[in-house]
Coordinates of C-alpha atoms in Angstrom, one line a residue:
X1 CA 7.3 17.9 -4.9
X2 CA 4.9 16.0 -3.3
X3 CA 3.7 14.3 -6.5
X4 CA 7.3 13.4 -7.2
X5 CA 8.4 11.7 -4.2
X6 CA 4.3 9.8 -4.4
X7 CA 5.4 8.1 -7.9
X8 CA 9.1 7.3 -7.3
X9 CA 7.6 5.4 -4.3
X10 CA 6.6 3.0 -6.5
X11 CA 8.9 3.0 -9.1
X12 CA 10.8 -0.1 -9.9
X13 CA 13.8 0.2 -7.9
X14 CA 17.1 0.5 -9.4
X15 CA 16.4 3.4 -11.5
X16 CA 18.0 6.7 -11.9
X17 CA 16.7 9.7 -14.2
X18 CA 19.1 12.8 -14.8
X19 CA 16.6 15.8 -14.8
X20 CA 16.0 19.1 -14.2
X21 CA 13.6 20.3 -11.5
X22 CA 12.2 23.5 -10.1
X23 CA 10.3 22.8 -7.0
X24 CA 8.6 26.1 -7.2
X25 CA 7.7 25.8 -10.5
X26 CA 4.6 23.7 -11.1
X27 CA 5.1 23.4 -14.9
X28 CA 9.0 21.8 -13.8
X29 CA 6.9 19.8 -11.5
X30 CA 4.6 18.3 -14.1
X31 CA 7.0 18.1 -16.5
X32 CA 9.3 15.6 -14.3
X33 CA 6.4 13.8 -12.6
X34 CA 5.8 13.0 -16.6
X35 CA 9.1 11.9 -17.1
X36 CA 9.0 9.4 -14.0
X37 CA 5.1 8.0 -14.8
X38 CA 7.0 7.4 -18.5
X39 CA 9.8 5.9 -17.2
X40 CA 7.7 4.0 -14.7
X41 CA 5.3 2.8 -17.1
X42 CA 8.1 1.4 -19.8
X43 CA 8.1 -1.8 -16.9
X44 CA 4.5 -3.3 -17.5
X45 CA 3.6 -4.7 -21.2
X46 CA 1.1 -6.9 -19.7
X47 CA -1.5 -5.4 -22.0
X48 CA 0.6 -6.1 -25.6
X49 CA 2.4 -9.2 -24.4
X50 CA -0.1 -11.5 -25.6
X51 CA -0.4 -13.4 -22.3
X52 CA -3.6 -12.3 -20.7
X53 CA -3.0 -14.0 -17.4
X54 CA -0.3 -10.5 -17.3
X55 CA -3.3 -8.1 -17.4
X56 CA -2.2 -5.3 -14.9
X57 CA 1.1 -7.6 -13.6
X58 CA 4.5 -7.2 -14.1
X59 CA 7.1 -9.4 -15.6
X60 CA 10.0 -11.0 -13.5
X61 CA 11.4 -9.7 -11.3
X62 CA 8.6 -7.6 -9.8
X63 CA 5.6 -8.9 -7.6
X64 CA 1.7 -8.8 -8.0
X65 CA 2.1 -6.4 -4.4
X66 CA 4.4 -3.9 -6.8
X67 CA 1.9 -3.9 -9.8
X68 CA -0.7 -2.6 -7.5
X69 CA 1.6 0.1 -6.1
X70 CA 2.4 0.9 -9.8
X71 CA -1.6 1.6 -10.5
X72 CA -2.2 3.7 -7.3
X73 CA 1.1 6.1 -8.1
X74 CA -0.1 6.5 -12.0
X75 CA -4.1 7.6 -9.9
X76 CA -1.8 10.0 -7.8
X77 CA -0.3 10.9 -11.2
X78 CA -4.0 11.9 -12.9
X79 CA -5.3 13.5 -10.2
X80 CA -2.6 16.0 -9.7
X81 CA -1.7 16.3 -13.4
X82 CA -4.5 16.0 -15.4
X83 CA -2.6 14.1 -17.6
X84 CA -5.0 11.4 -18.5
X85 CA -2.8 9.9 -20.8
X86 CA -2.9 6.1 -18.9
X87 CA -6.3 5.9 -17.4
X88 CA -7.4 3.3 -20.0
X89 CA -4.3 1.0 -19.0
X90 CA -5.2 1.7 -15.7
X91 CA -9.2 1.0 -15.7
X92 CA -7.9 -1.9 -17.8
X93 CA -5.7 -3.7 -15.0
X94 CA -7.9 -2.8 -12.4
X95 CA -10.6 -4.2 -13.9
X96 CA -9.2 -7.0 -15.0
X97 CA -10.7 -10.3 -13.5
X98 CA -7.3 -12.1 -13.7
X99 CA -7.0 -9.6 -10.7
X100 CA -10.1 -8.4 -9.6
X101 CA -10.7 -12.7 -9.1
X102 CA -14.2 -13.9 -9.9
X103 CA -15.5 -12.1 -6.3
X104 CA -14.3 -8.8 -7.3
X105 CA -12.4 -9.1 -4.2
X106 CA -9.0 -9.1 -5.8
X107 CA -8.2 -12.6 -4.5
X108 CA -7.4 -13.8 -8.4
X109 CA -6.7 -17.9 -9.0
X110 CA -4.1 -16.7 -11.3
X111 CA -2.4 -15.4 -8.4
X112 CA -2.8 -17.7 -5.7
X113 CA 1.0 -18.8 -6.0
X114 CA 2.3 -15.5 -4.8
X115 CA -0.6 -14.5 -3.3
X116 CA -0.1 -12.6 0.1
X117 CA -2.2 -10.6 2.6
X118 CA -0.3 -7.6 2.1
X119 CA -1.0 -7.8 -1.5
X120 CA -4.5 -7.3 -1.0
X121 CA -3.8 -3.4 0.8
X122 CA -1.9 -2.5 -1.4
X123 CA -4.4 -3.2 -4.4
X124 CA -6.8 -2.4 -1.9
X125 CA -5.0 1.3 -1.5
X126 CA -4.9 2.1 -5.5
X127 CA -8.9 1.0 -5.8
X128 CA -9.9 3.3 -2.5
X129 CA -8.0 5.9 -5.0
X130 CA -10.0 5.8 -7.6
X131 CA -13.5 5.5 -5.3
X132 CA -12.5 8.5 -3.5
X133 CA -11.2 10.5 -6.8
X134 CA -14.4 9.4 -8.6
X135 CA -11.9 7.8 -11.3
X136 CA -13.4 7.0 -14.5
X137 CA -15.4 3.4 -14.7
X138 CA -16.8 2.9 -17.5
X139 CA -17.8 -1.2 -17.6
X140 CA -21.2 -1.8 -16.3
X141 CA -20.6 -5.3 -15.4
X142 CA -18.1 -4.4 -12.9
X143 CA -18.7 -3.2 -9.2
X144 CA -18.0 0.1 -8.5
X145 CA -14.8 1.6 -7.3
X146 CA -16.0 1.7 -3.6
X147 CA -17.8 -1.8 -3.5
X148 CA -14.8 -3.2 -4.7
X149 CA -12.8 -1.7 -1.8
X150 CA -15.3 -3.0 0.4
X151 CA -14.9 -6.6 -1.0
X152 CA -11.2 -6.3 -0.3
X153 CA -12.0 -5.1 3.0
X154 CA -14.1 -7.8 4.2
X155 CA -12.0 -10.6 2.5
X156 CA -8.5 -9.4 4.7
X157 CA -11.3 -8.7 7.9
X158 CA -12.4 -12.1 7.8
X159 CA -9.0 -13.4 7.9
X160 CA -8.7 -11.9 11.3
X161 CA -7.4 -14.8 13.8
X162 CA -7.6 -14.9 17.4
X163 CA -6.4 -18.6 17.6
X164 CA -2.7 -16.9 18.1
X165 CA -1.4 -13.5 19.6
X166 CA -5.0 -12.5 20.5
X167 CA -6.2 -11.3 17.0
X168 CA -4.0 -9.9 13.7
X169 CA -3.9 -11.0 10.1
X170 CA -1.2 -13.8 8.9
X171 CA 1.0 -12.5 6.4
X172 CA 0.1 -15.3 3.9
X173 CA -3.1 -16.9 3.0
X174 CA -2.3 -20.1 1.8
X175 CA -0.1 -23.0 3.6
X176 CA 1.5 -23.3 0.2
X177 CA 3.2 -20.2 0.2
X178 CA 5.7 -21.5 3.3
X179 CA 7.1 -18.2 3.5
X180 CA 5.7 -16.3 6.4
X181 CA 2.3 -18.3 6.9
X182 CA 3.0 -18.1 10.7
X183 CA 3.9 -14.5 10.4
X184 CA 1.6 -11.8 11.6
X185 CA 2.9 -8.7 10.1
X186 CA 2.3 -4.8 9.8
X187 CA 2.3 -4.6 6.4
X188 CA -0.6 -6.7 6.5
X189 CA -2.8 -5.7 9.5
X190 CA -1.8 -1.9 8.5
X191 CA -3.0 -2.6 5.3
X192 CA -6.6 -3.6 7.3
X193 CA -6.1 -0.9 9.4
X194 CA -5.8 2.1 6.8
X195 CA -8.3 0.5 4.4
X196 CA -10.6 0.4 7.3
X197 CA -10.5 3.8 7.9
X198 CA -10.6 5.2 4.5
X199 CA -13.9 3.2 3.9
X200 CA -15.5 4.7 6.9
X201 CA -14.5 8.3 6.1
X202 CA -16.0 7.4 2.1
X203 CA -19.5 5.6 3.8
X204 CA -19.5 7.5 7.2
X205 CA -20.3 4.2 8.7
X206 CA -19.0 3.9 12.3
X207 CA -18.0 -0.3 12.0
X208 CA -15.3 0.6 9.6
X209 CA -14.1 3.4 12.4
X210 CA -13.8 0.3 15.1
X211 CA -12.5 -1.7 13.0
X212 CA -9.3 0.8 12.5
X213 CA -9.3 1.4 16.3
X214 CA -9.6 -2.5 16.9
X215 CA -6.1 -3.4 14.3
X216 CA -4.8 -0.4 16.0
X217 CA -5.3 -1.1 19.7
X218 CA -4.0 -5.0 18.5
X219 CA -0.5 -4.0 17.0
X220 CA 0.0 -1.4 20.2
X221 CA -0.8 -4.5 22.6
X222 CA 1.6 -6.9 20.7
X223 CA 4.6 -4.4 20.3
X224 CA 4.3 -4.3 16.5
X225 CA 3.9 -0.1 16.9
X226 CA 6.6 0.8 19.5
X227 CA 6.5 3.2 22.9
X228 CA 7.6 5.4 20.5
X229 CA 5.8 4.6 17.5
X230 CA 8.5 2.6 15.8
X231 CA 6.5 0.3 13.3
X232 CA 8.4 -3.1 13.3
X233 CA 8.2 -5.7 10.9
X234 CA 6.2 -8.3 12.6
X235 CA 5.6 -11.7 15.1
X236 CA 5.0 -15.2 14.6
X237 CA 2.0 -17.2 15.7
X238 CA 3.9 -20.1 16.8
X239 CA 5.1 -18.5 20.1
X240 CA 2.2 -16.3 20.4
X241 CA 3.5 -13.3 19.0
X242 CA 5.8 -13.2 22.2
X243 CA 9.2 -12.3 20.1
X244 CA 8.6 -8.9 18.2
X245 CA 10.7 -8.9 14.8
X246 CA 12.4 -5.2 15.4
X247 CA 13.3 -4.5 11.7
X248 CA 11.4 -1.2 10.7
X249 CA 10.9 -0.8 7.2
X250 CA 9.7 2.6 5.7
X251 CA 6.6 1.7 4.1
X252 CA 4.8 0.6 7.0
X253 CA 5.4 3.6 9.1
X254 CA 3.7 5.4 5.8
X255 CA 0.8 2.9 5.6
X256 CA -0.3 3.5 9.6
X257 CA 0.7 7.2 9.2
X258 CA -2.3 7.8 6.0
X259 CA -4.2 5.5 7.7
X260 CA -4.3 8.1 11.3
X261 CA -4.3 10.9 9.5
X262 CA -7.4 10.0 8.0
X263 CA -8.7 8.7 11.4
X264 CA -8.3 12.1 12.8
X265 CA -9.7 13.8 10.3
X266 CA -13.2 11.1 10.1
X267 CA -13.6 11.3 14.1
X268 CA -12.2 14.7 15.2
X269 CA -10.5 13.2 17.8
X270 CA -7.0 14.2 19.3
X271 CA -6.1 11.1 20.0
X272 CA -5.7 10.5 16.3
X273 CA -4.1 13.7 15.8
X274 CA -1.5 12.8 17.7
X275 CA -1.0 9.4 17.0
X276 CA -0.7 10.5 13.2
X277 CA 1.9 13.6 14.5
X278 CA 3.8 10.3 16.8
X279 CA 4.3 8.6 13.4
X280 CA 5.6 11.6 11.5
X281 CA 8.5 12.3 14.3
X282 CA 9.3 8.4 14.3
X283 CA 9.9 8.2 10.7
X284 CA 12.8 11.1 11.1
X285 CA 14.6 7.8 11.7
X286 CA 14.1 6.8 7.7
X287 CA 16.2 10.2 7.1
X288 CA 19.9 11.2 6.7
X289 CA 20.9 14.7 5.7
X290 CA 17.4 15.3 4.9
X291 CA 17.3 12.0 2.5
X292 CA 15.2 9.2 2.5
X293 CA 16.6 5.6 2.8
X294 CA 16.0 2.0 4.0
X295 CA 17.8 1.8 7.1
X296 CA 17.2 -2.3 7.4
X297 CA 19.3 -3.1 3.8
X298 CA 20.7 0.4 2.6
X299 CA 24.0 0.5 4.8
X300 CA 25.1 -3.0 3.9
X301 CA 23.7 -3.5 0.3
X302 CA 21.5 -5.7 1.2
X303 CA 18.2 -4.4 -0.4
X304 CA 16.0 -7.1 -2.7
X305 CA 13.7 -5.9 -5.2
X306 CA 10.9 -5.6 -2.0
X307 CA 13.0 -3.4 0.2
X308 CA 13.6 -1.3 -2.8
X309 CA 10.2 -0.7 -3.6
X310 CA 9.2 0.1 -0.1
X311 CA 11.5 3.1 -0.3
X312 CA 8.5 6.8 -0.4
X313 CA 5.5 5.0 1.2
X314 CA 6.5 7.6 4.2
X315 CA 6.1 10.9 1.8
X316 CA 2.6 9.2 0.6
X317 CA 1.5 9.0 4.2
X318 CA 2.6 12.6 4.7
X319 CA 0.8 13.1 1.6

């Protein structure tokens, strides 16, 4: 089931399949987690539409952010299937330099007008993937898997601003993209917080480990992870981070949870363990009768393409 919930997690939102399933059957299992990677894989033609700025993108509309989600669910999708069936899309938008951008640090030119941040994790998330998976990749003149995740990496930790709240990543990169360049969000500093900490379980190196304990200490200090462990959305620069935005969404809560799970597992250390076990019991508040929903935009309709996508993030951090 697992597998199941990880792909409709990223799954353009406002679909619905009519299936059968057998949770305790793995060939049911594999069978629907086909049907879904099929379904979910009918949105992108960026490879046949004869536009090669839409290499690994989707049309209208989704966002750049999404597109990266859709290649991490379809690596989830491989490793637990075997079903190689898309790996050459895959490699193919990963690889592509109208994302990868001429750094191989997946801040693309072509994308610079809805470039954010948080785009950056989650592309950041599906290319960890395929390092730690040992994914196929097969063109030479491209770094590897891992160096690209370092890349990404170093381009969202160099972004790290102390000129306002102390520290913490801005939401947007540039001043043309009005919306949310004073914003320092969780989405994006979680996004620097669990890359951070899947590098330095991948290289063993200790900087990467600070580096998840110094975004993590930040977001407790500013309120952005609650007294009890409530991710919220975010704070603006422009007061200093003083007003905390209190809208919890689900994917955050999923993005810190993978990202101390796999603290406690690099260090050893309990008080990873529980931090990791704080965030599971939080995210009971993302459930009603046992199913998972968007409690900021579910109860009054309100939920844009975004918000719909964010829906699952929480069963891949439990993942």
């Amino acid at each position: 089931m697992r597998l199941i919930c990880r792909i409709i997690g990223m799954v353009m939102p406002g679909v619905v399949w009519a299936m059968s399933l057998d949770s305790s059957n793995s060939d049911s299992i594999r069978n629907a987690a086909s049907t879904i990677a099929h379904g979910a894989m009918s949105y992108y033609n960026g490879n046949v539409s004869g536009q090669p700025e839409m290499v690994g993108d989707l049309p209208d509309p989704y966002y750049w952010w999404q597109a990266g989600a859709l290649w991490g669910a379809m690596l989830d999708y491989y490793h637990f299937t075997g079903d190689s069936s898309y790996n050459d899309v895959v490699i193919q938008a990963l690889t592509a330099p109208v994302n990868t951008g001429p750094r191989h640090d997946y801040n693309p030119p072509e994308h610079f007008d809805e470039l954010g941040n948080d785009d950056l994790g989650f592309w950041g998330f599906a290319v960890m993937a395929a390092a730690e998976r040992n994914f196929p990749q097969p063109d030479p003149s491209v770094p590897s898997w891992l160096t690209m995740a370092l890349n990404i990496f170093n381009a969202l930790s160099s972004r790290w601003d102390t000129t306002t709240c102390r520290g913490g990543v801005y939401w947007q990169v540039f001043a043309s993209n009005p919306n949310g360049i004073n914003y320092k969000n969780s989405v994006t500093n979680g996004g620097l917080f669990q890359l951070a900490a899947r590098i330095a379980r991948a290289t063993g190196q200790q900087g990467y480990a600070d580096w998840a304990a110094k975004v993590w200490d930040w977001c407790i200090e500013i309120g952005l992870i609650g007294d009890r462990y409530t991710v919220y959305d975010g704070a603006h620069g422009s007061d200093d981070c003083r007003e905390v935005n209190y809208v919890a969404f689900t994917y955050t809560t999923g993005i810190f949870l993978h990202g101390a799970a796999v603290m406690a597992e690099y260090t050893g250390e309990k008080q990873w363990a529980d931090r990791a076990h704080k965030l599971l019991e939080a995210a009971a508040y993302f459930f009603d009768n046992n199913t998972l929903y968007e409690p900021a935009c579910e109860p009054n309709d309100s939920c844009n393409n975004d918000m719909k996508a964010c829906v699952c993030r929480v069963h891949r951090g439990r993942g």
